[in-house]
Structures are given as structure tokens and as C-alpha cells.
PDB file of C-alpha atoms in Angstrom:
ATOM      1  CA  UNK Y  95      49.085  86.169 117.664  1.00  0.00           C
ATOM      2  CA  UNK Y  96      46.436  85.563 120.317  1.00  0.00           C
ATOM      3  CA  UNK Y  97      48.751  83.175 122.122  1.00  0.00           C
ATOM      4  CA  UNK Y  98      51.165  85.912 123.227  1.00  0.00           C
ATOM      5  CA  UNK Y  99      51.128  86.489 126.960  1.00  0.00           C
ATOM      6  CA  UNK Y 100      52.212  89.720 128.638  1.00  0.00           C
ATOM      7  CA  UNK Y 101      53.037  90.137 132.319  1.00  0.00           C
ATOM      8  CA  UNK Y 102      52.541  93.699 133.550  1.00  0.00           C
ATOM      9  CA  UNK Y 103      53.996  94.637 136.935  1.00  0.00           C
ATOM     10  CA  UNK Y 104      53.007  97.853 138.706  1.00  0.00           C
ATOM     11  CA  UNK Y 105      53.970  99.692 141.877  1.00  0.00           C
ATOM     12  CA  UNK Y 106      52.123  99.787 145.194  1.00  0.00           C
ATOM     13  CA  UNK Y 107      54.154 102.626 146.701  1.00  0.00           C
ATOM     14  CA  UNK Y 108      52.049 105.659 147.616  1.00  0.00           C
ATOM     15  CA  UNK Y 109      54.188 108.527 148.924  1.00  0.00           C
ATOM     16  CA  UNK Y 110      57.212 110.605 147.940  1.00  0.00           C
ATOM     17  CA  UNK Y 111      56.978 112.843 151.025  1.00  0.00           C
ATOM     18  CA  UNK Y 112      54.238 113.116 153.621  1.00  0.00           C
ATOM     19  CA  UNK Y 113      52.447 115.734 151.572  1.00  0.00           C
ATOM     20  CA  UNK Y 114      53.287 114.411 148.115  1.00  0.00           C
ATOM     21  CA  UNK Y 115      51.309 111.369 147.042  1.00  0.00           C
ATOM     22  CA  UNK Y 116      52.471 109.139 144.219  1.00  0.00           C
ATOM     23  CA  UNK Y 117      51.802 105.702 142.759  1.00  0.00           C
ATOM     24  CA  UNK Y 118      51.347 104.345 139.255  1.00  0.00           C
ATOM     25  CA  UNK Y 119      51.157 106.849 136.382  1.00  0.00           C
ATOM     26  CA  UNK Y 120      47.857 105.879 134.795  1.00  0.00           C
ATOM     27  CA  UNK Y 121      48.651 106.602 131.133  1.00  0.00           C
ATOM     28  CA  UNK Y 122      51.786 104.450 131.289  1.00  0.00           C
ATOM     29  CA  UNK Y 123      49.640 101.505 132.293  1.00  0.00           C
ATOM     30  CA  UNK Y 124      46.347 102.088 130.480  1.00  0.00           C
ATOM     31  CA  UNK Y 125      47.765 102.907 127.039  1.00  0.00           C
ATOM     32  CA  UNK Y 126      50.088  99.865 126.822  1.00  0.00           C
ATOM     33  CA  UNK Y 127      47.380  97.657 128.350  1.00  0.00           C
ATOM     34  CA  UNK Y 128      45.032  98.716 125.548  1.00  0.00           C
ATOM     35  CA  UNK Y 129      47.707  98.256 122.859  1.00  0.00           C
ATOM     36  CA  UNK Y 130      48.354  94.695 124.052  1.00  0.00           C
ATOM     37  CA  UNK Y 131      44.640  93.897 124.250  1.00  0.00           C
ATOM     38  CA  UNK Y 132      44.001  95.352 120.783  1.00  0.00           C
ATOM     39  CA  UNK Y 133      46.654  93.001 119.437  1.00  0.00           C
ATOM     40  CA  UNK Y 134      44.886  90.025 120.974  1.00  0.00           C
ATOM     41  CA  UNK Y 135      47.478  89.445 123.686  1.00  0.00           C
ATOM     42  CA  UNK Y 136      46.641  87.841 126.991  1.00  0.00           C
ATOM     43  CA  UNK Y 137      47.561  90.326 129.750  1.00  0.00           C
ATOM     44  CA  UNK Y 138      48.135  89.486 133.402  1.00  0.00           C
ATOM     45  CA  UNK Y 139      48.425  92.468 135.739  1.00  0.00           C
ATOM     46  CA  UNK Y 140      50.399  92.019 138.934  1.00  0.00           C
ATOM     47  CA  UNK Y 141      51.784  94.402 141.537  1.00  0.00           C
ATOM     48  CA  UNK Y 142      54.616  94.210 144.045  1.00  0.00           C
ATOM     49  CA  UNK Y 143      52.320  93.790 147.049  1.00  0.00           C
ATOM     50  CA  UNK Y 144      49.041  92.810 145.406  1.00  0.00           C
ATOM     51  CA  UNK Y 145      45.676  94.422 146.055  1.00  0.00           C
ATOM     52  CA  UNK Y 146      44.560  97.875 145.006  1.00  0.00           C
ATOM     53  CA  UNK Y 147      47.063  99.933 143.039  1.00  0.00           C
ATOM     54  CA  UNK Y 148      47.500 103.597 143.999  1.00  0.00           C
ATOM     55  CA  UNK Y 149      47.417 106.078 141.120  1.00  0.00           C
ATOM     56  CA  UNK Y 150      49.519 109.210 141.101  1.00  0.00           C
ATOM     57  CA  UNK Y 151      46.834 111.902 141.631  1.00  0.00           C
ATOM     58  CA  UNK Y 152      48.372 114.016 138.849  1.00  0.00           C
ATOM     59  CA  UNK Y 153      47.899 111.202 136.348  1.00  0.00           C
ATOM     60  CA  UNK Y 154      44.183 110.620 136.807  1.00  0.00           C
ATOM     61  CA  UNK Y 155      42.191 111.453 133.695  1.00  0.00           C
ATOM     62  CA  UNK Y 156      38.582 110.601 133.007  1.00  0.00           C
ATOM     63  CA  UNK Y 157      38.919 108.729 129.723  1.00  0.00           C
ATOM     64  CA  UNK Y 158      36.367 106.210 128.618  1.00  0.00           C
ATOM     65  CA  UNK Y 159      39.003 104.122 126.812  1.00  0.00           C
ATOM     66  CA  UNK Y 160      41.026 103.744 130.024  1.00  0.00           C
ATOM     67  CA  UNK Y 161      38.154 102.518 132.194  1.00  0.00           C
ATOM     68  CA  UNK Y 162      38.714  98.795 131.672  1.00  0.00           C
ATOM     69  CA  UNK Y 163      42.420  99.107 132.468  1.00  0.00           C
ATOM     70  CA  UNK Y 164      41.628 101.192 135.541  1.00  0.00           C
ATOM     71  CA  UNK Y 165      39.147  98.581 136.722  1.00  0.00           C
ATOM     72  CA  UNK Y 166      41.847  95.915 136.690  1.00  0.00           C
ATOM     73  CA  UNK Y 167      43.855  97.982 139.189  1.00  0.00           C
ATOM     74  CA  UNK Y 168      41.155  97.726 141.870  1.00  0.00           C
ATOM     75  CA  UNK Y 169      42.449  94.321 142.898  1.00  0.00           C
ATOM     76  CA  UNK Y 170      45.717  92.977 141.511  1.00  0.00           C
ATOM     77  CA  UNK Y 171      47.510  89.720 142.117  1.00  0.00           C
ATOM     78  CA  UNK Y 172      50.811  89.905 143.973  1.00  0.00           C
ATOM     79  CA  UNK Y 173      53.813  89.220 141.729  1.00  0.00           C
ATOM     80  CA  UNK Y 174      55.231  85.778 142.503  1.00  0.00           C
ATOM     81  CA  UNK Y 175      58.116  83.532 141.490  1.00  0.00           C
ATOM     82  CA  UNK Y 176      55.625  81.557 139.418  1.00  0.00           C
ATOM     83  CA  UNK Y 177      55.304  84.553 137.110  1.00  0.00           C
ATOM     84  CA  UNK Y 178      58.741  83.870 135.653  1.00  0.00           C
ATOM     85  CA  UNK Y 179      57.117  81.106 133.584  1.00  0.00           C
ATOM     86  CA  UNK Y 180      54.687  81.246 130.696  1.00  0.00           C
ATOM     87  CA  UNK Y 181      55.012  84.836 129.460  1.00  0.00           C
ATOM     88  CA  UNK Y 182      56.485  86.218 126.252  1.00  0.00           C
ATOM     89  CA  UNK Y 183      57.137  89.689 127.630  1.00  0.00           C
ATOM     90  CA  UNK Y 184      57.178  91.672 130.848  1.00  0.00           C
ATOM     91  CA  UNK Y 185      56.165  95.346 130.886  1.00  0.00           C
ATOM     92  CA  UNK Y 186      56.897  97.784 133.718  1.00  0.00           C
ATOM     93  CA  UNK Y 187      54.841 100.993 133.645  1.00  0.00           C
ATOM     94  CA  UNK Y 188      56.185 103.924 135.667  1.00  0.00           C
ATOM     95  CA  UNK Y 189      55.019 106.471 138.165  1.00  0.00           C
ATOM     96  CA  UNK Y 190      57.351 107.693 140.903  1.00  0.00           C
ATOM     97  CA  UNK Y 191      56.187 104.843 143.137  1.00  0.00           C
ATOM     98  CA  UNK Y 192      58.364 102.439 141.141  1.00  0.00           C
ATOM     99  CA  UNK Y 193      61.509 104.243 142.313  1.00  0.00           C
ATOM    100  CA  UNK Y 194      60.800 102.985 145.817  1.00  0.00           C
ATOM    101  CA  UNK Y 195      59.482  99.426 145.468  1.00  0.00           C
ATOM    102  CA  UNK Y 196      60.852  98.095 142.146  1.00  0.00           C
ATOM    103  CA  UNK Y 197      64.644  98.172 142.712  1.00  0.00           C
ATOM    104  CA  UNK Y 198      64.606  96.168 145.942  1.00  0.00           C
ATOM    105  CA  UNK Y 199      61.866  93.677 145.112  1.00  0.00           C
ATOM    106  CA  UNK Y 200      63.618  90.312 145.160  1.00  0.00           C
ATOM    107  CA  UNK Y 201      60.740  88.665 143.364  1.00  0.00           C
ATOM    108  CA  UNK Y 202      60.805  91.236 140.548  1.00  0.00           C
ATOM    109  CA  UNK Y 203      64.592  90.928 140.252  1.00  0.00           C
ATOM    110  CA  UNK Y 204      64.320  87.129 140.041  1.00  0.00           C
ATOM    111  CA  UNK Y 205      61.583  87.291 137.425  1.00  0.00           C
ATOM    112  CA  UNK Y 206      63.594  89.776 135.345  1.00  0.00           C
ATOM    113  CA  UNK Y 207      66.709  87.621 135.588  1.00  0.00           C
ATOM    114  CA  UNK Y 208      64.745  84.646 134.328  1.00  0.00           C
ATOM    115  CA  UNK Y 209      63.344  86.641 131.402  1.00  0.00           C
ATOM    116  CA  UNK Y 210      66.817  87.947 130.560  1.00  0.00           C
ATOM    117  CA  UNK Y 211      68.437  84.503 130.693  1.00  0.00           C
ATOM    118  CA  UNK Y 212      65.753  83.092 128.404  1.00  0.00           C
ATOM    119  CA  UNK Y 213      65.927  85.993 125.959  1.00  0.00           C
ATOM    120  CA  UNK Y 214      62.312  86.999 126.489  1.00  0.00           C
ATOM    121  CA  UNK Y 215      61.131  90.574 125.987  1.00  0.00           C
ATOM    122  CA  UNK Y 216      61.721  92.981 128.876  1.00  0.00           C
ATOM    123  CA  UNK Y 217      60.093  96.388 128.559  1.00  0.00           C
ATOM    124  CA  UNK Y 218      59.540  99.463 130.707  1.00  0.00           C
ATOM    125  CA  UNK Y 219      58.524 103.101 130.346  1.00  0.00           C
ATOM    126  CA  UNK Y 220      59.353 106.339 132.195  1.00  0.00           C
ATOM    127  CA  UNK Y 221      60.199 105.378 135.829  1.00  0.00           C
ATOM    128  CA  UNK Y 222      59.429 101.717 135.090  1.00  0.00           C
ATOM    129  CA  UNK Y 223      63.127 101.127 134.254  1.00  0.00           C
ATOM    130  CA  UNK Y 224      63.762 101.630 137.990  1.00  0.00           C
ATOM    131  CA  UNK Y 225      63.005  97.904 138.032  1.00  0.00           C
ATOM    132  CA  UNK Y 226      65.990  97.291 135.757  1.00  0.00           C
ATOM    133  CA  UNK Y 227      68.718  99.079 137.716  1.00  0.00           C
ATOM    134  CA  UNK Y 228      69.445  96.095 139.970  1.00  0.00           C
ATOM    135  CA  UNK Y 229      68.432  93.388 137.483  1.00  0.00           C
ATOM    136  CA  UNK Y 230      71.273  91.117 136.440  1.00  0.00           C
ATOM    137  CA  UNK Y 231      72.017  87.925 134.578  1.00  0.00           C
ATOM    138  CA  UNK Y 232      73.018  84.959 136.755  1.00  0.00           C
ATOM    139  CA  UNK Y 233      76.663  85.976 136.403  1.00  0.00           C
ATOM    140  CA  UNK Y 234      75.786  89.354 137.961  1.00  0.00           C
ATOM    141  CA  UNK Y 235      76.144  91.348 134.718  1.00  0.00           C
ATOM    142  CA  UNK Y 236      73.509  94.139 134.688  1.00  0.00           C
ATOM    143  CA  UNK Y 237      70.889  93.378 132.041  1.00  0.00           C
ATOM    144  CA  UNK Y 238      71.115  96.986 130.802  1.00  0.00           C
ATOM    145  CA  UNK Y 239      74.890  96.849 130.300  1.00  0.00           C
ATOM    146  CA  UNK Y 240      75.841  97.789 126.740  1.00  0.00           C
ATOM    147  CA  UNK Y 241      72.172  98.147 125.780  1.00  0.00           C
ATOM    148  CA  UNK Y 242      70.413 101.172 124.350  1.00  0.00           C
ATOM    149  CA  UNK Y 243      68.038 102.307 127.076  1.00  0.00           C
ATOM    150  CA  UNK Y 244      65.575 105.182 127.488  1.00  0.00           C
ATOM    151  CA  UNK Y 245      63.921 106.259 130.741  1.00  0.00           C
ATOM    152  CA  UNK Y 246      62.753 109.354 132.586  1.00  0.00           C
ATOM    153  CA  UNK Y 247      65.689 111.745 132.274  1.00  0.00           C
ATOM    154  CA  UNK Y 248      67.521 113.581 135.038  1.00  0.00           C
ATOM    155  CA  UNK Y 249      66.489 116.847 133.337  1.00  0.00           C
ATOM    156  CA  UNK Y 250      62.814 115.891 133.497  1.00  0.00           C
ATOM    157  CA  UNK Y 251      63.159 114.900 137.161  1.00  0.00           C
ATOM    158  CA  UNK Y 252      64.823 118.220 138.026  1.00  0.00           C
ATOM    159  CA  UNK Y 253      62.127 120.097 136.118  1.00  0.00           C
ATOM    160  CA  UNK Y 254      59.494 118.366 138.268  1.00  0.00           C
ATOM    161  CA  UNK Y 255      61.508 119.446 141.335  1.00  0.00           C
ATOM    162  CA  UNK Y 256      61.395 115.912 142.681  1.00  0.00           C
ATOM    163  CA  UNK Y 257      65.085 115.093 142.231  1.00  0.00           C
ATOM    164  CA  UNK Y 258      65.921 115.770 145.883  1.00  0.00           C
ATOM    165  CA  UNK Y 259      63.206 113.345 147.018  1.00  0.00           C
ATOM    166  CA  UNK Y 260      64.257 110.393 144.872  1.00  0.00           C
ATOM    167  CA  UNK Y 261      66.331 107.508 146.268  1.00  0.00           C
ATOM    168  CA  UNK Y 262      68.507 107.921 143.143  1.00  0.00           C
ATOM    169  CA  UNK Y 263      68.417 109.595 139.735  1.00  0.00           C
ATOM    170  CA  UNK Y 264      67.205 107.063 137.204  1.00  0.00           C
ATOM    171  CA  UNK Y 265      69.172 108.179 134.153  1.00  0.00           C
ATOM    172  CA  UNK Y 266      72.395 108.491 136.172  1.00  0.00           C
ATOM    173  CA  UNK Y 267      71.889 105.080 137.770  1.00  0.00           C
ATOM    174  CA  UNK Y 268      71.249 103.379 134.415  1.00  0.00           C
ATOM    175  CA  UNK Y 269      74.411 104.958 133.001  1.00  0.00           C
ATOM    176  CA  UNK Y 270      76.280 103.759 136.088  1.00  0.00           C
ATOM    177  CA  UNK Y 271      75.115 100.207 135.316  1.00  0.00           C
ATOM    178  CA  UNK Y 272      76.582 100.452 131.819  1.00  0.00           C
ATOM    179  CA  UNK Y 273      73.470 101.334 129.799  1.00  0.00           C
ATOM    180  CA  UNK Y 274      73.927 103.320 126.587  1.00  0.00           C
ATOM    181  CA  UNK Y 275      71.363 105.896 127.654  1.00  0.00           C
ATOM    182  CA  UNK Y 276      69.454 107.587 124.846  1.00  0.00           C
ATOM    183  CA  UNK Y 277      66.906 110.366 125.052  1.00  0.00           C
ATOM    184  CA  UNK Y 278      64.708 112.689 123.077  1.00  0.00           C
ATOM    185  CA  UNK Y 279      63.637 116.210 123.976  1.00  0.00           C
ATOM    186  CA  UNK Y 280      62.119 116.501 127.446  1.00  0.00           C
ATOM    187  CA  UNK Y 281      58.426 115.492 127.471  1.00  0.00           C
ATOM    188  CA  UNK Y 282      58.545 114.223 123.877  1.00  0.00           C
ATOM    189  CA  UNK Y 283      57.752 110.712 122.668  1.00  0.00           C
ATOM    190  CA  UNK Y 284      60.976 108.697 122.629  1.00  0.00           C
ATOM    191  CA  UNK Y 285      61.437 104.937 122.860  1.00  0.00           C
ATOM    192  CA  UNK Y 286      64.089 102.442 121.815  1.00  0.00           C
ATOM    193  CA  UNK Y 287      64.334  98.735 121.295  1.00  0.00           C
ATOM    194  CA  UNK Y 288      67.636  96.924 121.514  1.00  0.00           C
ATOM    195  CA  UNK Y 289      67.139  93.245 120.864  1.00  0.00           C
ATOM    196  CA  UNK Y 290      64.624  92.066 123.454  1.00  0.00           C
ATOM    197  CA  UNK Y 291      64.930  95.171 125.647  1.00  0.00           C
ATOM    198  CA  UNK Y 292      62.351  97.874 124.936  1.00  0.00           C
ATOM    199  CA  UNK Y 293      62.239 101.130 126.906  1.00  0.00           C
ATOM    200  CA  UNK Y 294      60.548 104.531 126.734  1.00  0.00           C
ATOM    201  CA  UNK Y 295      61.342 107.935 128.201  1.00  0.00           C
ATOM    202  CA  UNK Y 296      58.169 109.396 129.732  1.00  0.00           C
ATOM    203  CA  UNK Y 297      54.348 109.236 129.758  1.00  0.00           C
ATOM    204  CA  UNK Y 298      54.302 110.602 126.196  1.00  0.00           C
ATOM    205  CA  UNK Y 299      56.215 107.474 125.129  1.00  0.00           C
ATOM    206  CA  UNK Y 300      53.677 104.975 126.497  1.00  0.00           C
ATOM    207  CA  UNK Y 301      52.135 104.041 123.166  1.00  0.00           C
ATOM    208  CA  UNK Y 302      55.311 103.877 121.110  1.00  0.00           C
ATOM    209  CA  UNK Y 303      57.012 101.701 123.734  1.00  0.00           C
ATOM    210  CA  UNK Y 304      54.101  99.245 123.770  1.00  0.00           C
ATOM    211  CA  UNK Y 305      53.977  99.211 119.967  1.00  0.00           C
ATOM    212  CA  UNK Y 306      57.688  98.394 119.839  1.00  0.00           C
ATOM    213  CA  UNK Y 307      57.032  95.462 122.191  1.00  0.00           C
ATOM    214  CA  UNK Y 308      54.344  94.208 119.813  1.00  0.00           C
ATOM    215  CA  UNK Y 309      56.765  94.567 116.903  1.00  0.00           C
ATOM    216  CA  UNK Y 310      59.510  92.606 118.665  1.00  0.00           C
ATOM    217  CA  UNK Y 311      57.050  89.855 119.620  1.00  0.00           C
ATOM    218  CA  UNK Y 312      55.787  89.623 116.057  1.00  0.00           C
ATOM    219  CA  UNK Y 313      59.209  89.530 114.429  1.00  0.00           C
TER     220      UNK Y 313
END
């Protein structure tokens, strides 16, 4: 199994409003990163702009087991067209930052299209599926169309009182693109895999989403 290669792509976006900082949600990166490493996978971490990755201040926890993953975020490689080759799966952790820089990243959309066309594993958790809302096959069909998909729910967004600051509501947008949206209780662990598409609802779903990716890659 050591030959499996995972491409992780994270956000570089830092603000929701002038007084509300955001970024990557640490648990959604660190937990899957560790799951992939524990399974002997080769993990490459990239970000939309490259460089240091901002963490959502509310997500920072001092956990020994997350230190290695956190260290990797100090200086990331910028996602490039080259990254569409040589990986078995792509994983998009969330954090509200992704709502701003994932949907319109041409490079990310191209990489996702390539993965989708080749039937490779595409996975995302919480706000990470923001990267999937504009992702299509070459014939312009949304890659989420007709697929079971989980992501941060509109209810959870409203509860955080951030709905009015978002460029769009993630659950609503995924439904609009034809996804068969599925969810668990708010703030509970819920993830689904549908073929090669694996998605999770919220930070609590970080581990189960990553474990489903491992399962799909091993099947």
C-alpha cells in the first residue's frame, strides 16, 4: 500500500470580514494527514497560492499528534497543473477560507476535472467541497451531479452566524449542481462515499472521511 499517493490541497484565504479571520480548519487537515501517513501513503501538501497556510484561529489546538502536520503548513508548494498526474486521490480539507479561493481556482478545477475523467478518488470535508461546486467533466457535467455528497450544512452555517458573509451557501449550491445531498445531525460525524467521490460534513467527520478514502483506495 505504500505506493499510494495523496494530493492534499488547502486554502490560503485569510478573512471573512475585516474583523473575522479565517483560513484552514486545522483538524480537517491534521487528522486526515495522519490517517494517510499511518496507512503508509505518500502525501503531498499544496495550497492555492503556495507559502504559509493561515489557520482559522478558532481551530488551533495544541495537540502533540498534530505537530508534524502543522509543520508542513509553514511552507507549502503552490498547486500546479503538474499535480493532475501521479496521484491516486485528492483531498480537500475545509475551513471557511475555501469558500473564497477554491471555487474560482482554475488550476484546482482543471486538476479535479482530470481526476474525475480518470476515475481517481476525489475527497473533501466540511467546506472543502466548495472546491467541487464548479468542478465538471470535460462535457461540462458537474462532477457532483447524481452523486451522494455530504458537506457543511446550511443549518450549521446559520448556527455559526456566518451565512450572510459567505459568497454562497455550500449545501444549497451543491444541490443546485445536482448532488444528492446527505447529512447527519448538526456537528455529528457524517461522511459518505459514492464510487470514487468521498465527502464529509464537518470537522467531526475528518477521520471517517479520510478512513473512507483509504477504504476506497484499498478496494
